[in-house]
Tab-separated table of C-alpha atoms and ligand atoms in Angstrom:
chain	number	residue	atom	x	y	z
Y	1	MET	CA	116.814	310.304	-7.138
Y	2	LEU	CA	117.606	307.265	-5.043
Y	3	ARG	CA	120.292	309.188	-3.184
Y	4	LYS	CA	117.873	312.006	-2.485
Y	5	ARG	CA	115.313	309.573	-1.083
Y	6	ALA	CA	117.920	307.851	1.037
Y	7	PHE	CA	119.025	311.236	2.361
Y	8	LEU	CA	115.430	312.233	3.170
Y	9	PHE	CA	114.864	308.914	4.927
Y	10	VAL	CA	117.971	309.251	7.066
Y	11	PHE	CA	117.200	312.896	7.794
Y	12	THR	CA	113.617	312.108	8.910
Y	13	LEU	CA	114.912	309.265	11.054
Y	14	PHE	CA	117.419	311.662	12.632
Y	15	LEU	CA	114.660	314.214	13.382
Y	16	MET	CA	112.415	311.556	14.884
Y	17	MET	CA	115.167	310.151	17.072
Y	18	ASN	CA	116.076	313.606	18.212
Y	19	ALA	CA	112.504	314.506	19.153
Y	20	PHE	CA	112.123	311.185	20.918
Y	21	GLY	CA	115.410	311.660	22.739
Y	22	GLN	CA	114.438	315.130	23.916
Y	23	ASN	CA	111.129	313.874	25.127
Y	24	GLU	CA	112.846	311.156	27.108
Y	25	GLU	CA	115.402	313.564	28.517
Y	26	LYS	CA	113.249	316.569	29.318
Y	27	PHE	CA	112.615	315.422	32.876
Y	28	ARG	CA	116.239	314.652	33.712
Y	29	PRO	CA	117.644	316.861	36.501
Y	30	LEU	CA	120.893	318.804	36.067
Y	31	TYR	CA	122.510	318.404	39.486
Y	32	HIS	CA	120.862	315.328	40.968
Y	33	PHE	CA	122.136	311.818	40.353
Y	34	THR	CA	120.133	309.704	37.896
Y	35	PRO	CA	120.917	306.338	36.293
Y	36	GLN	CA	121.723	306.589	32.589
Y	37	GLU	CA	118.769	304.339	31.889
Y	38	ASN	CA	116.369	301.930	33.575
Y	39	TRP	CA	115.193	301.538	37.135
Y	40	MET	CA	116.889	302.801	40.318
Y	41	ASN	CA	115.751	302.873	43.950
Y	42	ASP	CA	117.636	303.044	47.272
Y	43	PRO	CA	121.160	304.453	47.549
Y	44	ASN	CA	123.495	301.693	48.788
Y	45	GLY	CA	127.051	301.183	50.004
Y	46	MET	CA	128.031	304.837	50.226
Y	47	VAL	CA	131.660	305.016	51.263
Y	48	TYR	CA	134.617	307.355	50.723
Y	49	HIS	CA	137.922	305.759	49.790
Y	50	GLN	CA	141.174	307.038	48.265
Y	51	GLY	CA	139.756	310.252	46.815
Y	52	LEU	CA	136.462	308.819	45.597
Y	53	TYR	CA	132.958	308.986	46.987
Y	54	HIS	CA	131.172	305.786	46.004
Y	55	LEU	CA	127.450	305.592	45.416
Y	56	PHE	CA	125.919	302.199	44.726
Y	57	TYR	CA	122.204	301.852	44.183
Y	58	GLN	CA	119.349	299.395	43.780
Y	59	TYR	CA	119.282	298.844	40.050
Y	60	HIS	CA	117.307	296.857	37.511
Y	61	PRO	CA	119.432	297.001	34.338
Y	62	TYR	CA	116.873	295.450	31.985
Y	63	SER	CA	113.761	297.510	32.642
Y	64	SER	CA	112.563	300.856	33.934
Y	65	LYS	CA	110.402	299.059	36.484
Y	66	TRP	CA	111.511	297.408	39.728
Y	67	GLY	CA	112.730	293.814	39.200
Y	68	PRO	CA	115.662	291.544	40.096
Y	69	MET	CA	117.966	293.860	41.986
Y	70	HIS	CA	121.633	294.515	41.202
Y	71	TRP	CA	123.966	297.128	42.687
Y	72	GLY	CA	124.554	299.894	40.151
Y	73	HIS	CA	127.645	302.031	40.787
Y	74	ALA	CA	128.843	305.610	40.360
Y	75	VAL	CA	131.782	307.591	41.745
Y	76	SER	CA	132.425	311.251	42.405
Y	77	LYS	CA	135.244	313.481	43.608
Y	78	ASP	CA	132.952	316.194	44.960
Y	79	LEU	CA	129.513	314.555	45.444
Y	80	VAL	CA	128.068	316.822	42.732
Y	81	ASP	CA	129.413	315.396	39.444
Y	82	TRP	CA	129.026	311.648	39.093
Y	83	GLU	CA	130.754	309.195	36.795
Y	84	HIS	CA	128.859	306.025	35.908
Y	85	ARG	CA	130.632	302.737	36.529
Y	86	GLU	CA	129.969	299.088	35.662
Y	87	ILE	CA	127.373	297.204	37.674
Y	88	ALA	CA	129.122	296.135	40.907
Y	89	LEU	CA	127.013	293.217	42.169
Y	90	TYR	CA	124.893	290.762	40.177
Y	91	PRO	CA	122.306	288.314	41.545
Y	92	ASP	CA	123.612	284.809	42.384
Y	93	SER	CA	122.314	281.491	43.744
Y	94	LEU	CA	121.570	283.133	47.134
Y	95	GLY	CA	119.282	285.684	45.517
Y	96	THR	CA	119.082	289.170	44.130
Y	97	ILE	CA	121.077	291.991	45.726
Y	98	PHE	CA	118.994	294.137	48.055
Y	99	SER	CA	120.058	297.263	49.958
Y	100	GLY	CA	123.098	297.490	52.199
Y	101	SER	CA	126.236	299.417	53.055
Y	102	ALA	CA	130.015	299.429	52.561
Y	103	ILE	CA	132.991	300.089	54.829
Y	104	VAL	CA	136.783	300.386	54.555
Y	105	ASP	CA	138.410	297.560	56.544
Y	106	LYS	CA	141.409	299.573	57.757
Y	107	ASP	CA	142.644	296.896	60.188
Y	108	ASN	CA	141.904	293.909	57.955
Y	109	THR	CA	139.420	292.494	60.465
Y	110	ALA	CA	137.815	290.284	57.802
Y	111	GLY	CA	141.111	289.041	56.368
Y	112	PHE	CA	140.454	290.103	52.775
Y	113	GLY	CA	143.300	292.628	52.934
Y	114	LYS	CA	144.160	295.904	54.621
Y	115	ASP	CA	141.920	298.736	53.424
Y	116	ALA	CA	139.648	296.378	51.485
Y	117	LEU	CA	136.289	297.856	50.583
Y	118	ILE	CA	133.653	295.528	51.967
Y	119	ALA	CA	130.021	295.628	50.888
Y	120	LEU	CA	127.339	294.177	53.161
Y	121	TYR	CA	124.035	293.514	51.435
Y	122	THR	CA	120.895	291.431	51.631
Y	123	SER	CA	120.623	288.317	49.479
Y	124	ASN	CA	116.936	288.142	48.599
Y	125	HIS	CA	115.853	284.685	47.517
Y	126	GLU	CA	112.359	284.411	46.102
Y	127	THR	CA	110.371	281.253	45.557
Y	128	ARG	CA	106.732	280.460	44.901
Y	129	VAL	CA	104.976	278.350	47.475
Y	130	ASP	CA	101.378	277.395	46.566
Y	131	GLY	CA	101.360	280.199	44.029
Y	132	ARG	CA	102.400	282.767	46.615
Y	133	ARG	CA	105.670	284.679	46.648
Y	134	LYS	CA	107.976	283.710	49.503
Y	135	ARG	CA	111.154	285.610	50.318
Y	136	LEU	CA	114.176	284.369	52.217
Y	137	GLN	CA	116.413	287.280	53.172
Y	138	THR	CA	119.943	286.715	54.499
Y	139	GLN	CA	123.007	288.978	54.802
Y	140	SER	CA	126.057	288.547	52.574
Y	141	ILE	CA	129.377	290.287	51.970
Y	142	ALA	CA	131.643	291.048	48.988
Y	143	TYR	CA	135.018	292.781	48.844
Y	144	SER	CA	137.068	294.902	46.489
Y	145	LEU	CA	140.828	295.410	46.599
Y	146	ASP	CA	140.931	297.973	43.771
Y	147	ASN	CA	138.733	300.752	45.189
Y	148	GLY	CA	135.474	299.377	43.863
Y	149	VAL	CA	136.442	298.461	40.292
Y	150	SER	CA	136.055	294.703	40.752
Y	151	TRP	CA	134.183	292.765	43.419
Y	152	THR	CA	134.499	289.242	44.835
Y	153	LYS	CA	131.694	287.660	46.805
Y	154	TYR	CA	132.758	285.867	49.974
Y	155	GLY	CA	132.598	282.061	49.640
Y	156	GLY	CA	131.059	281.653	53.093
Y	157	ASN	CA	127.923	283.703	52.323
Y	158	PRO	CA	125.455	284.217	53.832
Y	159	VAL	CA	127.237	285.606	56.891
Y	160	LEU	CA	123.974	286.094	58.758
Y	161	PRO	CA	121.210	283.514	58.207
Y	162	ASN	CA	117.544	284.318	58.567
Y	163	PRO	CA	116.090	283.733	62.068
Y	164	GLY	CA	112.572	283.192	60.671
Y	165	LYS	CA	111.611	286.736	59.715
Y	166	SER	CA	109.973	287.687	56.425
Y	167	ALA	CA	111.555	291.179	56.438
Y	168	PHE	CA	115.216	290.822	57.421
Y	169	ARG	CA	117.315	293.181	55.352
Y	170	ASP	CA	119.247	296.396	54.605
Y	171	PRO	CA	122.417	295.946	56.738
Y	172	LYS	CA	124.127	299.236	57.652
Y	173	VAL	CA	127.457	298.712	59.378
Y	174	ILE	CA	129.620	301.028	61.493
Y	175	TRP	CA	132.752	300.528	63.594
Y	176	HIS	CA	132.124	300.935	67.335
Y	177	ASN	CA	135.397	301.906	68.954
Y	178	GLU	CA	134.467	301.367	72.608
Y	179	SER	CA	133.511	297.705	72.141
Y	180	ALA	CA	135.982	297.176	69.262
Y	181	LYS	CA	133.189	295.700	67.157
Y	182	TRP	CA	131.332	296.208	63.935
Y	183	ILE	CA	127.687	297.042	64.619
Y	184	MET	CA	125.015	296.156	62.084
Y	185	SER	CA	121.576	297.791	62.077
Y	186	LEU	CA	119.003	295.692	60.257
Y	187	THR	CA	115.359	295.766	59.210
Y	188	ALA	CA	113.462	293.221	61.303
Y	189	GLY	CA	109.814	293.751	60.359
Y	190	ASP	CA	108.442	296.766	62.199
Y	191	SER	CA	111.552	297.198	64.339
Y	192	ILE	CA	115.329	297.364	64.014
Y	193	ALA	CA	117.673	294.565	65.103
Y	194	PHE	CA	121.310	295.226	66.092
Y	195	TYR	CA	124.074	292.675	65.578
Y	196	GLY	CA	127.773	292.776	66.526
Y	197	SER	CA	130.864	291.220	64.926
Y	198	LYS	CA	134.658	291.258	65.215
Y	199	ASN	CA	135.300	290.134	61.629
Y	200	LEU	CA	132.174	290.907	59.548
Y	201	LYS	CA	131.738	287.155	58.980
Y	202	GLU	CA	130.240	286.020	62.321
Y	203	TRP	CA	127.457	288.033	63.867
Y	204	ASP	CA	125.819	287.971	67.317
Y	205	LYS	CA	122.424	289.425	68.078
Y	206	LEU	CA	122.676	292.413	70.450
Y	207	SER	CA	119.186	293.875	70.806
Y	208	ASP	CA	115.993	295.136	69.145
Y	209	PHE	CA	114.569	298.622	69.023
Y	210	GLY	CA	111.271	300.073	67.955
Y	211	ARG	CA	108.137	298.696	69.522
Y	212	GLY	CA	106.152	301.611	70.939
Y	213	TYR	CA	108.515	304.205	69.449
Y	214	GLY	CA	107.831	306.560	66.540
Y	215	ALA	CA	105.581	305.892	63.546
Y	216	HIS	CA	104.512	302.338	62.696
Y	217	GLY	CA	102.318	302.564	59.604
Y	218	GLY	CA	104.457	300.035	57.696
Y	219	VAL	CA	107.752	298.147	57.524
Y	220	TRP	CA	110.842	299.760	59.056
Y	221	GLU	CA	113.521	299.699	56.378
Y	222	CYS	CA	117.032	300.967	55.697
Y	223	PRO	CA	118.178	301.831	59.247
Y	224	ASP	CA	121.326	303.832	59.989
Y	225	LEU	CA	122.867	304.220	63.448
Y	226	PHE	CA	125.699	306.685	64.058
Y	227	LYS	CA	127.208	308.978	66.669
Y	228	MET	CA	127.115	312.775	66.453
Y	229	ASP	CA	128.589	315.476	68.583
Y	230	TYR	CA	126.448	318.237	70.040
Y	231	LYS	CA	128.574	320.817	71.861
Y	232	GLY	CA	130.814	318.117	73.305
Y	233	LYS	CA	127.930	315.777	74.096
Y	234	GLU	CA	127.677	312.385	72.407
Y	235	VAL	CA	124.296	311.877	70.722
Y	236	TRP	CA	123.360	308.689	68.859
Y	237	VAL	CA	121.091	309.040	65.846
Y	238	LEU	CA	118.977	306.216	64.461
Y	239	ILE	CA	117.471	306.829	61.037
Y	240	VAL	CA	114.607	304.564	59.992
Y	241	SER	CA	112.682	304.594	56.732
Y	242	LEU	CA	109.047	303.596	56.871
Y	243	ASN	CA	106.820	302.269	54.104
Y	244	PRO	CA	103.904	302.936	54.080
Y	245	GLY	CA	102.995	305.314	56.910
Y	246	GLY	CA	104.747	308.547	55.915
Y	247	PRO	CA	103.206	311.877	57.034
Y	248	ASN	CA	101.953	312.538	53.497
Y	249	GLY	CA	101.314	308.954	52.450
Y	250	GLY	CA	103.548	306.092	51.382
Y	251	SER	CA	107.286	306.177	52.034
Y	252	ALA	CA	109.116	308.531	54.432
Y	253	THR	CA	112.028	308.642	56.848
Y	254	GLN	CA	111.932	309.200	60.597
Y	255	TYR	CA	114.737	309.503	63.139
Y	256	PHE	CA	115.381	308.922	66.823
Y	257	LEU	CA	117.953	310.555	69.096
Y	258	GLY	CA	119.395	308.775	72.109
Y	259	ASP	CA	122.256	306.675	73.506
Y	260	PHE	CA	123.966	303.508	72.350
Y	261	ASP	CA	126.127	301.491	74.754
Y	262	GLY	CA	127.501	299.021	72.218
Y	263	LYS	CA	124.487	296.761	72.609
Y	264	VAL	CA	121.268	298.683	73.165
Y	265	PHE	CA	119.925	301.852	71.589
Y	266	THR	CA	117.898	303.931	74.063
Y	267	SER	CA	115.801	306.701	72.562
Y	268	TYR	CA	115.399	309.953	74.523
Y	269	ASP	CA	111.642	309.831	73.858
Y	270	LYS	CA	108.912	308.019	71.931
Y	271	GLU	CA	108.023	310.881	69.607
Y	272	THR	CA	107.828	310.664	65.834
Y	273	ARG	CA	110.285	313.020	64.115
Y	274	TRP	CA	110.414	313.224	60.339
Y	275	LEU	CA	113.747	313.719	58.656
Y	276	ASP	CA	111.848	315.094	55.674
Y	277	TRP	CA	108.116	315.816	55.401
Y	278	GLY	CA	108.068	315.448	51.621
Y	279	THR	CA	106.785	312.476	49.685
Y	280	ASP	CA	110.081	311.942	47.898
Y	281	ASN	CA	112.989	311.306	50.214
Y	282	TYR	CA	113.267	307.637	51.073
Y	283	ALA	CA	115.788	305.017	52.185
Y	284	GLY	CA	118.420	307.694	52.880
Y	285	VAL	CA	121.503	306.669	54.856
Y	286	THR	CA	124.920	308.245	55.457
Y	287	TRP	CA	128.359	307.881	53.905
Y	288	SER	CA	130.962	305.777	55.634
Y	289	ASN	CA	134.577	306.918	56.227
Y	290	VAL	CA	134.010	310.675	55.981
Y	291	GLY	CA	135.425	311.653	59.390
Y	292	ASP	CA	133.184	313.870	61.498
Y	293	ARG	CA	130.800	314.659	58.673
Y	294	HIS	CA	127.402	313.052	58.312
Y	295	LEU	CA	126.411	313.065	54.656
Y	296	LEU	CA	123.071	311.640	53.648
Y	297	ILE	CA	121.519	310.932	50.262
Y	298	GLY	CA	118.010	309.573	49.715
Y	299	TRP	CA	115.997	308.074	46.873
Y	300	MET	CA	113.821	310.875	45.484
Y	301	SER	CA	110.638	308.886	44.956
Y	302	ASN	CA	107.877	307.041	46.764
Y	303	TRP	CA	106.741	303.408	46.526
Y	304	GLN	CA	103.193	304.724	45.953
Y	305	TYR	CA	104.031	305.748	42.393
Y	306	ALA	CA	107.744	305.142	41.674
Y	307	ASN	CA	107.024	302.529	38.990
Y	308	ALA	CA	104.604	304.846	37.178
Y	309	VAL	CA	106.418	308.219	37.039
Y	310	PRO	CA	106.512	309.501	33.458
Y	311	THR	CA	110.248	309.440	32.797
Y	312	GLU	CA	110.065	305.958	31.247
Y	313	LYS	CA	113.575	305.476	29.872
Y	314	TRP	CA	115.147	306.021	33.307
Y	315	ARG	CA	113.303	306.032	36.607
Y	316	SER	CA	114.139	308.059	39.704
Y	317	ALA	CA	116.784	310.469	40.874
Y	318	MET	CA	118.552	310.744	44.213
Y	319	THR	CA	118.048	313.763	46.505
Y	320	THR	CA	120.789	316.350	46.888
Y	321	VAL	CA	123.565	315.165	49.200
Y	322	ARG	CA	122.775	316.617	52.619
Y	323	ASP	CA	124.839	317.527	55.641
Y	324	LEU	CA	123.269	316.434	58.915
Y	325	SER	CA	123.600	318.548	62.053
Y	326	LEU	CA	122.016	318.723	65.487
Y	327	VAL	CA	120.271	321.842	66.693
Y	328	GLU	CA	118.575	322.704	69.967
Y	329	VAL	CA	115.217	324.475	69.842
Y	330	GLU	CA	113.438	325.338	73.069
Y	331	GLY	CA	115.510	322.864	75.032
Y	332	LYS	CA	115.020	319.958	72.616
Y	333	LEU	CA	117.399	318.455	70.086
Y	334	TYR	CA	116.487	318.021	66.421
Y	335	LEU	CA	118.315	316.689	63.379
Y	336	ARG	CA	118.630	319.132	60.493
Y	337	ASN	CA	119.463	318.168	56.918
Y	338	PHE	CA	120.699	320.679	54.357
Y	339	PRO	CA	122.380	320.400	50.902
Y	340	ILE	CA	126.174	320.291	51.130
Y	341	ASP	CA	128.139	323.437	50.442
Y	342	SER	CA	129.690	322.042	47.231
Y	343	TYR	CA	126.522	322.878	45.270
Y	344	ASN	CA	127.069	326.568	45.983
Y	345	ALA	CA	130.053	326.752	43.646
Y	346	ARG	CA	127.565	325.993	40.853
Y	347	PHE	CA	124.972	328.584	41.809
Y	348	LYS	CA	125.562	332.069	40.401
Y	349	THR	CA	123.562	335.084	41.563
Y	350	ALA	CA	121.017	336.098	38.985
Y	351	ALA	CA	119.812	339.715	38.716
Y	352	PRO	CA	117.393	341.287	39.345
Y	353	ALA	CA	116.882	340.092	42.884
Y	354	VAL	CA	113.295	341.267	43.179
Y	355	ALA	CA	111.267	342.384	40.183
Y	356	LYS	CA	108.566	345.013	40.759
Y	357	ASP	CA	105.362	343.134	41.405
Y	358	SER	CA	107.167	340.533	43.468
Y	359	ARG	CA	107.727	338.440	40.372
Y	360	LEU	CA	111.135	336.951	39.817
Y	361	ASN	CA	112.191	335.967	36.366
Y	362	VAL	CA	113.551	332.450	36.053
Y	363	LEU	CA	113.161	332.216	32.291
Y	364	GLY	CA	116.086	330.464	30.639
Y	365	MET	CA	117.336	328.905	33.858
Y	366	LYS	CA	116.329	325.471	32.605
Y	367	ASN	CA	114.422	324.968	35.834
Y	368	ALA	CA	117.641	324.559	37.774
Y	369	PHE	CA	117.963	327.309	40.374
Y	370	LYS	CA	118.050	328.110	44.055
Y	371	ILE	CA	116.121	330.720	46.030
Y	372	SER	CA	117.159	331.932	49.464
Y	373	ILE	CA	114.899	334.106	51.592
Y	374	LYS	CA	115.903	335.490	54.941
Y	375	ASP	CA	113.548	336.435	57.765
Y	376	VAL	CA	110.220	335.372	56.313
Y	377	ASP	CA	107.536	336.913	58.507
Y	378	LEU	CA	105.450	334.115	60.007
Y	379	SER	CA	102.806	336.385	61.557
Y	380	ARG	CA	100.766	335.939	58.354
Y	381	ASP	CA	100.257	333.682	55.348
Y	382	PHE	CA	102.907	333.497	52.696
Y	383	LYS	CA	103.041	331.883	49.269
Y	384	LEU	CA	105.579	331.323	46.514
Y	385	THR	CA	104.174	330.281	43.126
Y	386	PHE	CA	106.409	328.827	40.450
Y	387	GLY	CA	104.649	329.172	37.116
Y	388	ASN	CA	104.789	329.287	33.347
Y	389	LYS	CA	102.649	330.261	30.347
Y	390	LYS	CA	101.185	326.775	30.138
Y	391	ASN	CA	99.575	327.492	33.522
Y	392	GLU	CA	101.594	324.822	35.193
Y	393	ALA	CA	102.058	325.908	38.803
Y	394	LEU	CA	103.838	324.579	41.869
Y	395	THR	CA	103.387	326.371	45.183
Y	396	PHE	CA	105.131	326.522	48.516
Y	397	GLN	CA	103.156	328.236	51.258
Y	398	TYR	CA	102.962	328.965	54.940
Y	399	HIS	CA	99.500	328.786	56.485
Y	400	LYS	CA	99.392	330.907	59.611
Y	401	ASN	CA	96.168	329.581	61.176
Y	402	HIS	CA	97.199	325.960	60.877
Y	403	ASN	CA	100.883	326.739	61.375
Y	404	TYR	CA	101.949	324.499	58.528
Y	405	PHE	CA	104.139	324.621	55.423
Y	406	ALA	CA	102.818	323.022	52.271
Y	407	VAL	CA	103.984	322.138	48.777
Y	408	ASN	CA	101.175	321.813	46.275
Y	409	ARG	CA	101.854	320.045	42.987
Y	410	SER	CA	98.197	319.523	41.984
Y	411	GLU	CA	98.558	322.058	39.154
Y	412	THR	CA	101.851	320.813	37.795
Y	413	GLY	CA	101.963	319.103	34.387
Y	414	LEU	CA	101.560	315.333	34.581
Y	415	ILE	CA	99.750	314.175	37.703
Y	416	ALA	CA	97.252	311.546	36.572
Y	417	PHE	CA	99.601	308.560	36.763
Y	418	ASN	CA	98.679	308.069	40.425
Y	419	ASN	CA	95.749	309.203	42.609
Y	420	ASN	CA	97.945	310.121	45.557
Y	421	PHE	CA	100.360	312.227	43.567
Y	422	PRO	CA	98.321	315.494	43.427
Y	423	LYS	CA	97.636	315.552	47.203
Y	424	LYS	CA	98.960	318.572	49.079
Y	425	ILE	CA	102.204	317.833	50.943
Y	426	ILE	CA	102.050	319.262	54.457
Y	427	ALA	CA	104.634	319.805	57.192
Y	428	ASP	CA	102.734	320.525	60.405
Y	429	ASN	CA	103.187	320.377	64.181
Y	430	LEU	CA	105.845	323.029	63.784
Y	431	ILE	CA	107.645	324.773	66.579
Y	432	ALA	CA	105.998	328.222	66.789
Y	433	LYS	CA	108.292	330.976	65.494
Y	434	SER	CA	107.959	334.579	64.414
Y	435	ALA	CA	110.244	334.341	61.388
Y	436	CYS	CA	112.247	331.804	59.445
Y	437	ASP	CA	114.753	331.408	56.607
Y	438	VAL	CA	113.756	329.478	53.498
Y	439	ASP	CA	115.972	327.860	50.844
Y	440	VAL	CA	114.434	326.253	47.776
Y	441	TYR	CA	116.464	323.988	45.468
Y	442	MET	CA	114.722	323.463	42.137
Y	443	ASP	CA	116.088	321.021	39.586
Y	444	LYS	CA	113.944	320.272	36.541
Y	445	THR	CA	111.547	317.799	38.162
Y	446	SER	CA	112.140	318.274	41.872
Y	447	ILE	CA	111.708	320.847	44.602
Y	448	GLU	CA	113.591	320.621	47.897
Y	449	VAL	CA	112.566	323.157	50.526
Y	450	PHE	CA	114.623	323.804	53.650
Y	451	VAL	CA	113.285	325.921	56.482
Y	452	ASP	CA	115.803	327.233	59.016
Y	453	GLY	CA	118.735	325.336	57.594
Y	454	GLY	CA	116.811	322.085	57.278
Y	455	LEU	CA	115.018	321.965	60.632
Y	456	VAL	CA	112.006	321.355	58.400
Y	457	SER	CA	112.575	319.927	54.933
Y	458	ILE	CA	110.125	319.020	52.176
Y	459	THR	CA	111.215	317.101	49.084
Y	460	GLY	CA	108.856	316.505	46.176
Y	461	ILE	CA	109.029	315.568	42.507
Y	462	PHE	CA	106.796	316.857	39.694
Y	463	PHE	CA	106.606	316.559	35.902
Y	464	ASN	CA	105.935	319.701	33.886
Y	465	GLU	CA	105.645	320.056	30.113
Y	466	ASP	CA	107.618	323.320	30.235
Y	467	ASP	CA	110.191	324.907	32.512
Y	468	PHE	CA	109.063	327.568	34.976
Y	469	GLU	CA	109.288	331.151	33.765
Y	470	PHE	CA	108.611	333.074	36.948
Y	471	VAL	CA	108.356	332.882	40.702
Y	472	GLU	CA	105.641	334.982	42.263
Y	473	SER	CA	105.578	335.931	45.911
Y	474	SER	CA	102.402	336.819	47.822
Y	475	LEU	CA	104.173	339.430	49.868
Y	476	GLU	CA	107.066	341.702	49.398
Y	477	ILE	CA	109.993	339.811	50.661
Y	478	LYS	CA	113.107	341.502	51.797
Y	479	ASN	CA	116.421	339.739	51.430
Y	480	ILE	CA	115.383	337.408	48.653
Y	481	GLU	CA	118.090	336.026	46.415
Y	482	ILE	CA	117.932	333.866	43.344
Y	483	PHE	CA	120.772	331.766	41.946
Y	484	ARG	CA	121.022	330.125	38.559
Y	485	TYR	CA	122.615	326.706	38.304
Y	486	THR	CA	125.601	326.818	35.970
Y	487	LYS	CA	128.073	324.234	34.874
M	1	FRU	C1	113.477	300.069	50.376
M	1	FRU	C2	113.604	298.612	49.972
M	1	FRU	C3	114.602	297.889	50.850
M	1	FRU	C4	115.059	296.757	49.987
M	1	FRU	C5	115.064	297.389	48.618
M	1	FRU	C6	114.706	296.465	47.494
M	1	FRU	O1	113.070	300.915	49.370
M	1	FRU	O2	112.345	297.995	50.012
M	1	FRU	O3	114.076	297.492	52.086
M	1	FRU	O4	116.300	296.266	50.357
M	1	FRU	O5	114.142	298.462	48.659
M	1	FRU	O6	114.921	297.059	46.252
């Protein structure tokens, strides 16, 4: 009798834990990076070294809400499958560990050793003065001689003291060959400051950029400056995240194109250009030490609601890893971003391509699939509806009269956790065209739309009770393909 009771007790406990576990896990994407548990925000310190792509990230290991920041760590051989590693950087007497970057010191400029991995991050020291929070942000460095397994903080930290600014953070460092210097781009309130150094330990101020340029609805964070090639021409790209002040509210990322002479960044124009129009691509910067490639990953959330999204046990995913490229449209240059090719090995064509009434079946795909449509006619409206029997619906549409693309998540499952969340996400001010290509990457709780290879991109998260069962198209689309994610 007693044994039977004990068995029943254990069995019920097992069922309960299982149901609970499933509930916790049902929002977890299949091919996007997520922390095993607890809070994550910005990607940090992305660098390639000795066969491994490193991804560090803003991490709070003791809660699923933002708190004292650490650098979490993961590695990958292909940027698709990630292996979780131990926490790399813990808070110390200088503060918690805010966002930053990492480089390979090939010529031992800092003296920690040839090929040392060096992380540059913000030490964020918080105190209370008259009951109000006061932050002192300085820049620090740490190094690893075993490809990121163990880290030592430099004894002379901070390497860059605070010049009296409340927002002074997110160092992104590149090697500038022409001036034989490391160049650091840094958040300096509503502009970006550039610093130069020969050894990563002593830094000189070079210049500021930003006043009168681009969007200024909030703080400029997480800058990234790098050189690209466009048909033999050198083009410098400056990526700047902005919070708040995004085109659809809250956090978003803009970019500038121009020149950099080793000291000053000069933008070609003052226009605002969004890297992504969606609400959920923030703080993205590029990998270091990947040759001519420019690989970006962003945090797939928004400060408007990141702490309230209903995943609870873990919070936030990263975007897909995206290849950046320059493209000229009507005499002007733009920066495109598109998921790297490596994902394609995981996408298998699913038949039938087009079902009769323009409904595609995505049942059983676990909400992880890709849709590619060629030559979408832009002389009239167009709408894709992702739906299920629970009447949860997510739409992507083109509105001819307004010439905009929109993602609407107002009829997806859980939306009440924040008032801004159900608002329609719009990408407008588009270059007029007669047709375009569309690629949609769906992964459990996120949609990433790419128009014309990422000339326009829209990234958004959503939280449904059930997976989608079908995709409905408002017009008969030729050349539509659907791919199931497999592993
Ligand atoms: C951007 C940001 C950074 C900062 C970090 C703190 O999302 O605010 O500026 O370093 O997050 O977690």
